[in-house]
Coordinates of C-alpha atoms in Angstrom, one line a residue:
X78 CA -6.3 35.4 -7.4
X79 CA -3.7 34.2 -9.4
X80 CA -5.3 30.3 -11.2
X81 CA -2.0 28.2 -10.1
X82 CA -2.7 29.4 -6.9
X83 CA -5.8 28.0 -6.9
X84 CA -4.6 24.7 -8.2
X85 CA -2.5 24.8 -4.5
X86 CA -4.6 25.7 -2.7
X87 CA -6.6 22.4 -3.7
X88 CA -3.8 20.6 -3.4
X89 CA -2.9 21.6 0.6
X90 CA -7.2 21.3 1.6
X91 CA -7.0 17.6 0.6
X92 CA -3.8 17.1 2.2
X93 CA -5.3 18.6 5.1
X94 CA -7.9 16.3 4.7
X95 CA -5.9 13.4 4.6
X96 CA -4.4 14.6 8.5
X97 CA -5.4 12.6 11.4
X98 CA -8.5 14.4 12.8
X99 CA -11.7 12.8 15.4
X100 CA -14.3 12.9 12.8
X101 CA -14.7 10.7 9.4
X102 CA -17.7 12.9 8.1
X103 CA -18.3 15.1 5.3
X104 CA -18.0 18.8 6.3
X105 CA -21.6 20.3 6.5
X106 CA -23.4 21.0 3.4
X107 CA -21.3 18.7 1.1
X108 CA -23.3 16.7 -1.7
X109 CA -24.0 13.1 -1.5
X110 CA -20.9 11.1 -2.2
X111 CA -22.8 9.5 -5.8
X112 CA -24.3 12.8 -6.7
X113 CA -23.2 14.0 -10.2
X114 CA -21.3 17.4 -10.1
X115 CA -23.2 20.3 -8.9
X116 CA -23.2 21.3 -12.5
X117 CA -24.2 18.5 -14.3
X118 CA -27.3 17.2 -15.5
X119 CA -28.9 14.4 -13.3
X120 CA -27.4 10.8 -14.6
X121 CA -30.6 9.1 -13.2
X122 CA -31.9 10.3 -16.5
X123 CA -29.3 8.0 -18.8
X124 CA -29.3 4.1 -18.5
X125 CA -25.7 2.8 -16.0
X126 CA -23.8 1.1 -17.8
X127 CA -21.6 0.8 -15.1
X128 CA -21.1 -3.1 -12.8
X129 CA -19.6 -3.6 -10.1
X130 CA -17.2 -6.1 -9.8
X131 CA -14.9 -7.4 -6.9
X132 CA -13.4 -5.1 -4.4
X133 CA -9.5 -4.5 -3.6
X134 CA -7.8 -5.9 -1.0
X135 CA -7.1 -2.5 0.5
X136 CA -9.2 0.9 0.0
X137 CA -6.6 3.7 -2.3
X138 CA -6.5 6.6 -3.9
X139 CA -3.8 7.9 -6.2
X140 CA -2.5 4.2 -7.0
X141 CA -1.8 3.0 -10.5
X142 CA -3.7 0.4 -12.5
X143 CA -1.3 -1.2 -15.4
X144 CA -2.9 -3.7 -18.5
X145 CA -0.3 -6.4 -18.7
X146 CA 0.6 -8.4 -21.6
X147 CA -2.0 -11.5 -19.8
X148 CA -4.6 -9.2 -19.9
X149 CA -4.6 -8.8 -15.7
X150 CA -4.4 -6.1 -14.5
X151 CA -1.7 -4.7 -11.4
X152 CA -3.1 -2.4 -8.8
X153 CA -0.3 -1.0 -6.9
X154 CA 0.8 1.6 -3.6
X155 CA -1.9 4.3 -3.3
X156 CA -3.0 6.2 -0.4
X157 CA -5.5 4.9 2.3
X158 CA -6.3 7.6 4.8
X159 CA -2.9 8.8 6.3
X160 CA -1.1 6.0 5.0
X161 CA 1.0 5.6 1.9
X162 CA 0.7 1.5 0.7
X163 CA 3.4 -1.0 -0.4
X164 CA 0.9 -3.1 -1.2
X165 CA -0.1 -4.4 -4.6
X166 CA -2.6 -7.2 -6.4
X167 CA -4.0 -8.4 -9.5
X168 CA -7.6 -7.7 -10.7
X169 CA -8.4 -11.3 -13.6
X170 CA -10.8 -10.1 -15.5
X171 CA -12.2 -13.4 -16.0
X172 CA -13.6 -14.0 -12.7
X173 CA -13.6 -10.5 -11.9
X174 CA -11.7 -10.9 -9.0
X175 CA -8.5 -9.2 -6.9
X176 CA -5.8 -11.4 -6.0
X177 CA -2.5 -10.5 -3.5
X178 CA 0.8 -10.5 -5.5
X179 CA 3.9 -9.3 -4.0
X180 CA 4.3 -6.3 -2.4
X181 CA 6.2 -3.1 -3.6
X182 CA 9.6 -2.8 -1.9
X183 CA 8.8 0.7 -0.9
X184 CA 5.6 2.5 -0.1
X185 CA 4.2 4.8 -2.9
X186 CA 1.4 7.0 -3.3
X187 CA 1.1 9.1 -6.3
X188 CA 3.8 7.0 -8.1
X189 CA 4.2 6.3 -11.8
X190 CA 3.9 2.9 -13.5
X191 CA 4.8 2.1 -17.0
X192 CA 4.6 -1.3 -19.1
X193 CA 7.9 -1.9 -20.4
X194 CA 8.6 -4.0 -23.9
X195 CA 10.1 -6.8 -22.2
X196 CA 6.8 -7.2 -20.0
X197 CA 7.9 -5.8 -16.6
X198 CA 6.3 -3.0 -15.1
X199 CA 8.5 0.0 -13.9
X200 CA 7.4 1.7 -10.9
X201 CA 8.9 5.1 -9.8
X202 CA 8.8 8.5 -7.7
X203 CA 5.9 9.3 -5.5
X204 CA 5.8 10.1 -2.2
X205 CA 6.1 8.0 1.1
X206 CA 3.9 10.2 2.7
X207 CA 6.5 11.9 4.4
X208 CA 9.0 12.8 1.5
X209 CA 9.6 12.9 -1.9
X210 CA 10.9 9.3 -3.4
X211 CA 13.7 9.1 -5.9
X212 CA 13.6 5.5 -6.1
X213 CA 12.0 2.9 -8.6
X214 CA 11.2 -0.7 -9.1
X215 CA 10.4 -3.2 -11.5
X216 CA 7.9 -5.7 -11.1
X217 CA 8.4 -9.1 -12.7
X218 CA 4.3 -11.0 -13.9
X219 CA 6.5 -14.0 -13.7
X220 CA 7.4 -14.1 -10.1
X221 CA 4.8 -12.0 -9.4
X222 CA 7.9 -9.6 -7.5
X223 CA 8.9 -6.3 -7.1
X224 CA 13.1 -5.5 -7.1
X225 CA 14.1 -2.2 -6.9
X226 CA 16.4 -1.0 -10.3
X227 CA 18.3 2.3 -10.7
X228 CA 17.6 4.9 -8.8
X229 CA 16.9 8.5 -10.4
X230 CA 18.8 11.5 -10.8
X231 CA 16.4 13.8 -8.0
X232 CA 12.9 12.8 -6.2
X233 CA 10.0 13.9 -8.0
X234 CA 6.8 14.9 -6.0
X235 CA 6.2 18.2 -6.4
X236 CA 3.2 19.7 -3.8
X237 CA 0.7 17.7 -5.6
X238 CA 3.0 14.1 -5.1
X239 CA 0.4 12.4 -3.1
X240 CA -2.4 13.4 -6.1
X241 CA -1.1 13.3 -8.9
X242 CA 1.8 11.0 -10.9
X243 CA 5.2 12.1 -12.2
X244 CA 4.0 12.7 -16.3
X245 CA 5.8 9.9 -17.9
X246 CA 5.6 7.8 -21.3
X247 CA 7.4 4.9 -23.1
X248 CA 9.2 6.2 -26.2
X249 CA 9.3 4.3 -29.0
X250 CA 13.1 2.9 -28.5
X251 CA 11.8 1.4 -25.1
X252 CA 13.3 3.8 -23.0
X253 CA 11.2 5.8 -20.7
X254 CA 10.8 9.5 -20.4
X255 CA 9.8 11.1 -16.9
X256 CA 8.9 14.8 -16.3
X257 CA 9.4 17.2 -13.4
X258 CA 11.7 20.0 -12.6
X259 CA 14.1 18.0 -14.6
X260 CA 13.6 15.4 -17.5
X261 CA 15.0 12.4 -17.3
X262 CA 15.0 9.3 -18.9
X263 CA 15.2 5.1 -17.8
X264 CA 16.7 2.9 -19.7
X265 CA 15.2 -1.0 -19.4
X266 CA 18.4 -2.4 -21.1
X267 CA 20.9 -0.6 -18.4
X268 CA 18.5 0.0 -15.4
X269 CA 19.5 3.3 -14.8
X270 CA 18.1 6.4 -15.0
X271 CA 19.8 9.8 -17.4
X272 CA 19.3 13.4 -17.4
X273 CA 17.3 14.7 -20.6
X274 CA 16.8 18.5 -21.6
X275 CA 17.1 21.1 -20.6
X276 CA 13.3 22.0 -21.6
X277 CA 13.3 24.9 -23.7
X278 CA 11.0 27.2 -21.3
X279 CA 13.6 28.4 -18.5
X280 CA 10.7 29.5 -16.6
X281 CA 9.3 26.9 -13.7
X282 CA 6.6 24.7 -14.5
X283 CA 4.6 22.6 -12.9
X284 CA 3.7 19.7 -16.0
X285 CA 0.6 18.3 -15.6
X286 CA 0.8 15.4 -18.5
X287 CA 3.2 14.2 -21.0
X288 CA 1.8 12.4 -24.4
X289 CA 3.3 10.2 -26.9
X290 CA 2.2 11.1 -30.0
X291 CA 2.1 9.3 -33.2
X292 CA 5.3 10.8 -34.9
X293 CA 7.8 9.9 -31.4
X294 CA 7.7 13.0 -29.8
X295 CA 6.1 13.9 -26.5
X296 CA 4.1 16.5 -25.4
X297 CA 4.2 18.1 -22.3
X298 CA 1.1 20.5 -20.5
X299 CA 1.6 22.5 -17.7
X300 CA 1.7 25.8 -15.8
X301 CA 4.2 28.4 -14.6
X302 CA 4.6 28.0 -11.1
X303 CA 2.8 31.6 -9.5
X304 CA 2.7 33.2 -12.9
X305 CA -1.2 31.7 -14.0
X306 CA 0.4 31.3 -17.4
X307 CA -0.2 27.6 -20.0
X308 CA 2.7 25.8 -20.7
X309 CA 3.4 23.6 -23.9
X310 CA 5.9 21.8 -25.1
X311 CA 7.5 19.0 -27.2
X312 CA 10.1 16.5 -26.8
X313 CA 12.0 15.0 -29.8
X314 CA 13.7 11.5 -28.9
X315 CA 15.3 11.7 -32.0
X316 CA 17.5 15.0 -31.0
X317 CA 16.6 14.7 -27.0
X318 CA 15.4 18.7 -27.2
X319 CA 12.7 20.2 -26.1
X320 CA 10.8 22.8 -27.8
X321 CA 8.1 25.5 -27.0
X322 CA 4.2 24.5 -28.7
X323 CA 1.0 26.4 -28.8
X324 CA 0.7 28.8 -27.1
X325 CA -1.7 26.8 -24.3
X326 CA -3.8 29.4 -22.5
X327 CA -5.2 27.4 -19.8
X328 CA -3.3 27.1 -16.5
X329 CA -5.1 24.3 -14.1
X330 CA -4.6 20.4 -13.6
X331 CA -5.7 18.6 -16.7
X332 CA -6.5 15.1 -18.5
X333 CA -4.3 14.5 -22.3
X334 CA -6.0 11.8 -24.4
X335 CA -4.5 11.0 -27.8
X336 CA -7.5 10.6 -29.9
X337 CA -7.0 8.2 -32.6
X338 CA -6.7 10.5 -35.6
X339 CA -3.4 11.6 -33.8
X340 CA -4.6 14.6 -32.6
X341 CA -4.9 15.2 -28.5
X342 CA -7.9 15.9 -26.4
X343 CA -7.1 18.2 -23.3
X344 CA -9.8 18.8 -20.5
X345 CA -9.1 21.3 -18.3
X346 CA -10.4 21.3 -14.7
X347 CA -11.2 25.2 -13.6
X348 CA -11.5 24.4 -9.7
X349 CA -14.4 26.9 -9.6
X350 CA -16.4 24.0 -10.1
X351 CA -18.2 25.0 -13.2
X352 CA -17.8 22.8 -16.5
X353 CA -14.3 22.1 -17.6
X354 CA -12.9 24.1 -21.0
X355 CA -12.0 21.7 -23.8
X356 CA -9.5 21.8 -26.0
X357 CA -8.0 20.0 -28.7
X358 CA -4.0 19.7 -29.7
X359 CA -3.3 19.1 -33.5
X360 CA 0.4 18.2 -33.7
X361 CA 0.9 19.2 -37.7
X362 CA -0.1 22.7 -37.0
X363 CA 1.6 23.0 -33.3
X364 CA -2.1 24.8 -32.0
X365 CA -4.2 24.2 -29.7
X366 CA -7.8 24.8 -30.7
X367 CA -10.8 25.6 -27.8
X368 CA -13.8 23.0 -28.8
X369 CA -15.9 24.6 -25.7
X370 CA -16.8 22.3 -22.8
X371 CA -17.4 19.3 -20.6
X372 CA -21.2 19.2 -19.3
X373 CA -19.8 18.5 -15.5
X374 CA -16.6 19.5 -13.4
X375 CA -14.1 16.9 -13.7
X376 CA -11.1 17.9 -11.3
X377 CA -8.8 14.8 -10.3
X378 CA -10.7 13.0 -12.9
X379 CA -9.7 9.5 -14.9
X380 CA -9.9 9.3 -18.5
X381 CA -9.4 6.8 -21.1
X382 CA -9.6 6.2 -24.6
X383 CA -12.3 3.5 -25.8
X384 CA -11.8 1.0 -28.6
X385 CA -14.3 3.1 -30.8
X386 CA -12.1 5.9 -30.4
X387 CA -14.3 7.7 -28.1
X388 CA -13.0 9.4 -24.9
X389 CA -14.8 8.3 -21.2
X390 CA -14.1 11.0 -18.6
X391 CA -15.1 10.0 -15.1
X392 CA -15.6 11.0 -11.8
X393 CA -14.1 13.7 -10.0
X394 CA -14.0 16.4 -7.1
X395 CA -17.3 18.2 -6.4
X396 CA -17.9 21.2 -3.9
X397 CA -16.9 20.0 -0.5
X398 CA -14.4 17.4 -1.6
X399 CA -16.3 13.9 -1.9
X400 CA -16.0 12.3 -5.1
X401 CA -18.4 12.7 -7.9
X402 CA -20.2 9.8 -9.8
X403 CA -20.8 11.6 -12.9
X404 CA -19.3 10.1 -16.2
X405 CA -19.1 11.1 -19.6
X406 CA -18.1 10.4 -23.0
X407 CA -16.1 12.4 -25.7
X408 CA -17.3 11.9 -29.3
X409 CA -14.5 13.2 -32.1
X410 CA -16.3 13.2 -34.9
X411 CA -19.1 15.3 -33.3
X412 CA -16.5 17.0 -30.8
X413 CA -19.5 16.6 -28.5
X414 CA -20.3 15.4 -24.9
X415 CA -22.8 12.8 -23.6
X416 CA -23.3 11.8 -20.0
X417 CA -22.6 8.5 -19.8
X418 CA -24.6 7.3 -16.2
X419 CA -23.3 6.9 -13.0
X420 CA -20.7 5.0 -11.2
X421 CA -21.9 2.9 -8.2
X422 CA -19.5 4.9 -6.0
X423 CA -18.2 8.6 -6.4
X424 CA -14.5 9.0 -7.3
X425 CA -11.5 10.9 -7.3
X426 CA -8.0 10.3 -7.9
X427 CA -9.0 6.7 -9.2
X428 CA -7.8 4.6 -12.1
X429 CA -9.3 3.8 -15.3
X430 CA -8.1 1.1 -17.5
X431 CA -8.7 -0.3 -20.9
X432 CA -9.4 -3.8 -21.1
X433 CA -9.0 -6.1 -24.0
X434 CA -12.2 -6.8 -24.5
X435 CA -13.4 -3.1 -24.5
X436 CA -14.5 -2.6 -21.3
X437 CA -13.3 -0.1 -18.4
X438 CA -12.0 -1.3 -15.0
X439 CA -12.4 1.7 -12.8
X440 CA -10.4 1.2 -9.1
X441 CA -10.5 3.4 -5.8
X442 CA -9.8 6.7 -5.6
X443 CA -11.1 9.1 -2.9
X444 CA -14.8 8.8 -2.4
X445 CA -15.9 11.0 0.9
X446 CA -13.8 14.1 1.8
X447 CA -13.1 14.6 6.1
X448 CA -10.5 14.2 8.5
X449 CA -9.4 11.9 7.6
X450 CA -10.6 11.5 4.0
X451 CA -12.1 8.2 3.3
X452 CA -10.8 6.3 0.4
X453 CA -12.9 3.4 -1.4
X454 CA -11.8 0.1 -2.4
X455 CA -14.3 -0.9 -4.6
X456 CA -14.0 -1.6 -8.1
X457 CA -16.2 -1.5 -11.3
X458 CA -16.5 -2.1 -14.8
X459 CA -18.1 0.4 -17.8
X460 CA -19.5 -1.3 -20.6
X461 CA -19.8 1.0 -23.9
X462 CA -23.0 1.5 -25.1
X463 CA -22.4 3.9 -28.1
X464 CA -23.9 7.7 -28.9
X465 CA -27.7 8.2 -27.9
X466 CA -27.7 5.5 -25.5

């Protein structure tokens, strides 16, 4: 069996599970919803450093979680069930607490959302549930309201829409670069989206993250579509062309976290459900280097770079669908993995967000897999508690 087929055959079981169906249940012989992955070590054994916090107004999976400039954070669309959401709100990490704000002018699951240098926040693409969306937004902290800008130049949701975002980064010249069958770029000053590219692989891809990295340029992971082949490139603002990087021998969904020496730290999800392989992207040399791998599965997973320049990797699908509780933390100058505890509530396709003070709010995501699935709207917060600990 071909891996990309793997990776869509994943993809169409959880829609499936997201169908209308008479039972909310588990199927039979599917692990607790806060056990670790089957192939991890037992979290019970490591201290939590994980707190839970307010819940959401609304349970979702496969929303977006933006920092803005305040320090709030805005929780927007999402999945709940069989239902794409319009809905959005604002998590104050001061009393720790989610708060309405206005609602999105379209309803979005596995949208984008981007911070923009003038302080909006630039939603775009997704699906409705129904169909792919080739419209975006802008939401204003100000007002606290969403107003739809230029549309783009085709919808992007791929099969995957309604799990995973459009790839997408702010460039260094404000503009913003999105990534699908087509590149295309938004431009704040303007409000209207432009075609980039062509990438330099003809071949079909489906791109699984794009990267800003240190120098400008962006870097793009995927897969051929049906050919179980790695795909890598780079974009160059500078020339707007793409070129071909690596080579990248890995084919299934993945996490890309620039690590603070400028170098990027790629786990890749095997959907067999054994560890995840690890490798790690050095921009100078143009190679991808295989550093070995995760201690659990981490498929549909969150991850985030911490202030100390360590890497937390959490949550995740385990065997049966439910989401896992089982966290870990990436150490660069050891290029090692310690679990890092538990969450309260297993997760998939949730958010993970930096906050200024160096914690991690970690929203939603897809906690017990059935018909339908059953999304969470709780919330929580990771406190760092360094190496050992």
């Amino acid at each position: 069996m071909k891996k990309l087929a793997i990776i869509e055959t994943v993809i169409l079981v959880f829609l499936a599970g997201c169908a209308s169906a008479p039972a909310n249940n588990p199927p039979a012989n599917t692990p607790a919803n806060n056990s670790p992955s089957p192939t991890s070590p037992s979290p019970a054994t490591s201290p939590s450093n994980f707190t839970t916090v307010g819940s959401m107004s609304a349970a979702r999976a496969s929303h977006t979680a933006t920092l803005l400039p305040n320090g709030e954070v805005l929780i927007a669309g999402g999945l709940n069930g069989t239902q794409a959401l319009a809905s959005a709100e604002l998590y104050d990490p001061a009393t720790k607490t989610f708060a309405a704000t206005g609602n999105m002018t379209t309803v979005r699951g596995g949208h984008t959302a981007i911070l923009l240098p003038n302080g909006k926040v630039l939603i775009a693409a997704g699906s409705d549930g129904t169909q792919q969306l080739a419209s975006a937004e802008l939401y204003d902290p100000t007002t606290g309201m969403f107003a739809p800008t230029g549309g783009m130049k085709s919808a992007r949701a791929s099969a995957s829409a309604a799990v995973l975002p459009t790839p997408a980064v702010l460039l260094a010249n404000g503009k913003v670069l999105f990534i699908g069958d087509d590149a295309e770029v938004y431009d704040p000053s303007t409000g209207t989206f432009a075609l980039a590219g062509p990438y330099a692989d003809t071949a079909s891809i489906l791109w699984n993250t794009a990267t800003l990295l240190p120098d400008g340029r962006v870097l793009l992971i995927g897969a051929t579509y049906g050919a179980g082949v790695g795909a890598a490139e780079l974009f160059d603002p500078q020339s707007g062309t793409f070129s071909i990087t690596g080579p990248r021998t890995q084919v299934e969904l993945n996490t890309a976290t620039l690590l603070t020496n400028g170098t990027v730290l790629v786990v890749t999800a095997s959907f067999d459900f054994s560890t995840d392989e690890v490798a790690v992207y050095d921009p100078a040399s143009g190679t991808f280097t295989d550093i070995g791998n995760t201690i659990g599965y981490h498929g549909y997973s969150a991850a985030v770079r911490l202030a100390d320049g360590t890497v937390l990797i959490s949550g995740g699908e385990m065997i049966g669908g439910n989401g896992s509780s089982f966290t870990e933390v990436y150490f660069p100058s050891t290029r090692a993995f310690e679990a890092a505890g538990s969450m309260a509530t297993g997760r998939q396709m949730h958010t993970s967000t930096l906050l200024p003070d160096g914690t991690v709010l970690i929203t939603g995501g897809l906690s017990v897999y059935g018909f339908p699935s059953q999304m969470t709207s709780t919330a929580e917060i990771y406190t760092p508690r360094g190496p050992g600990m």
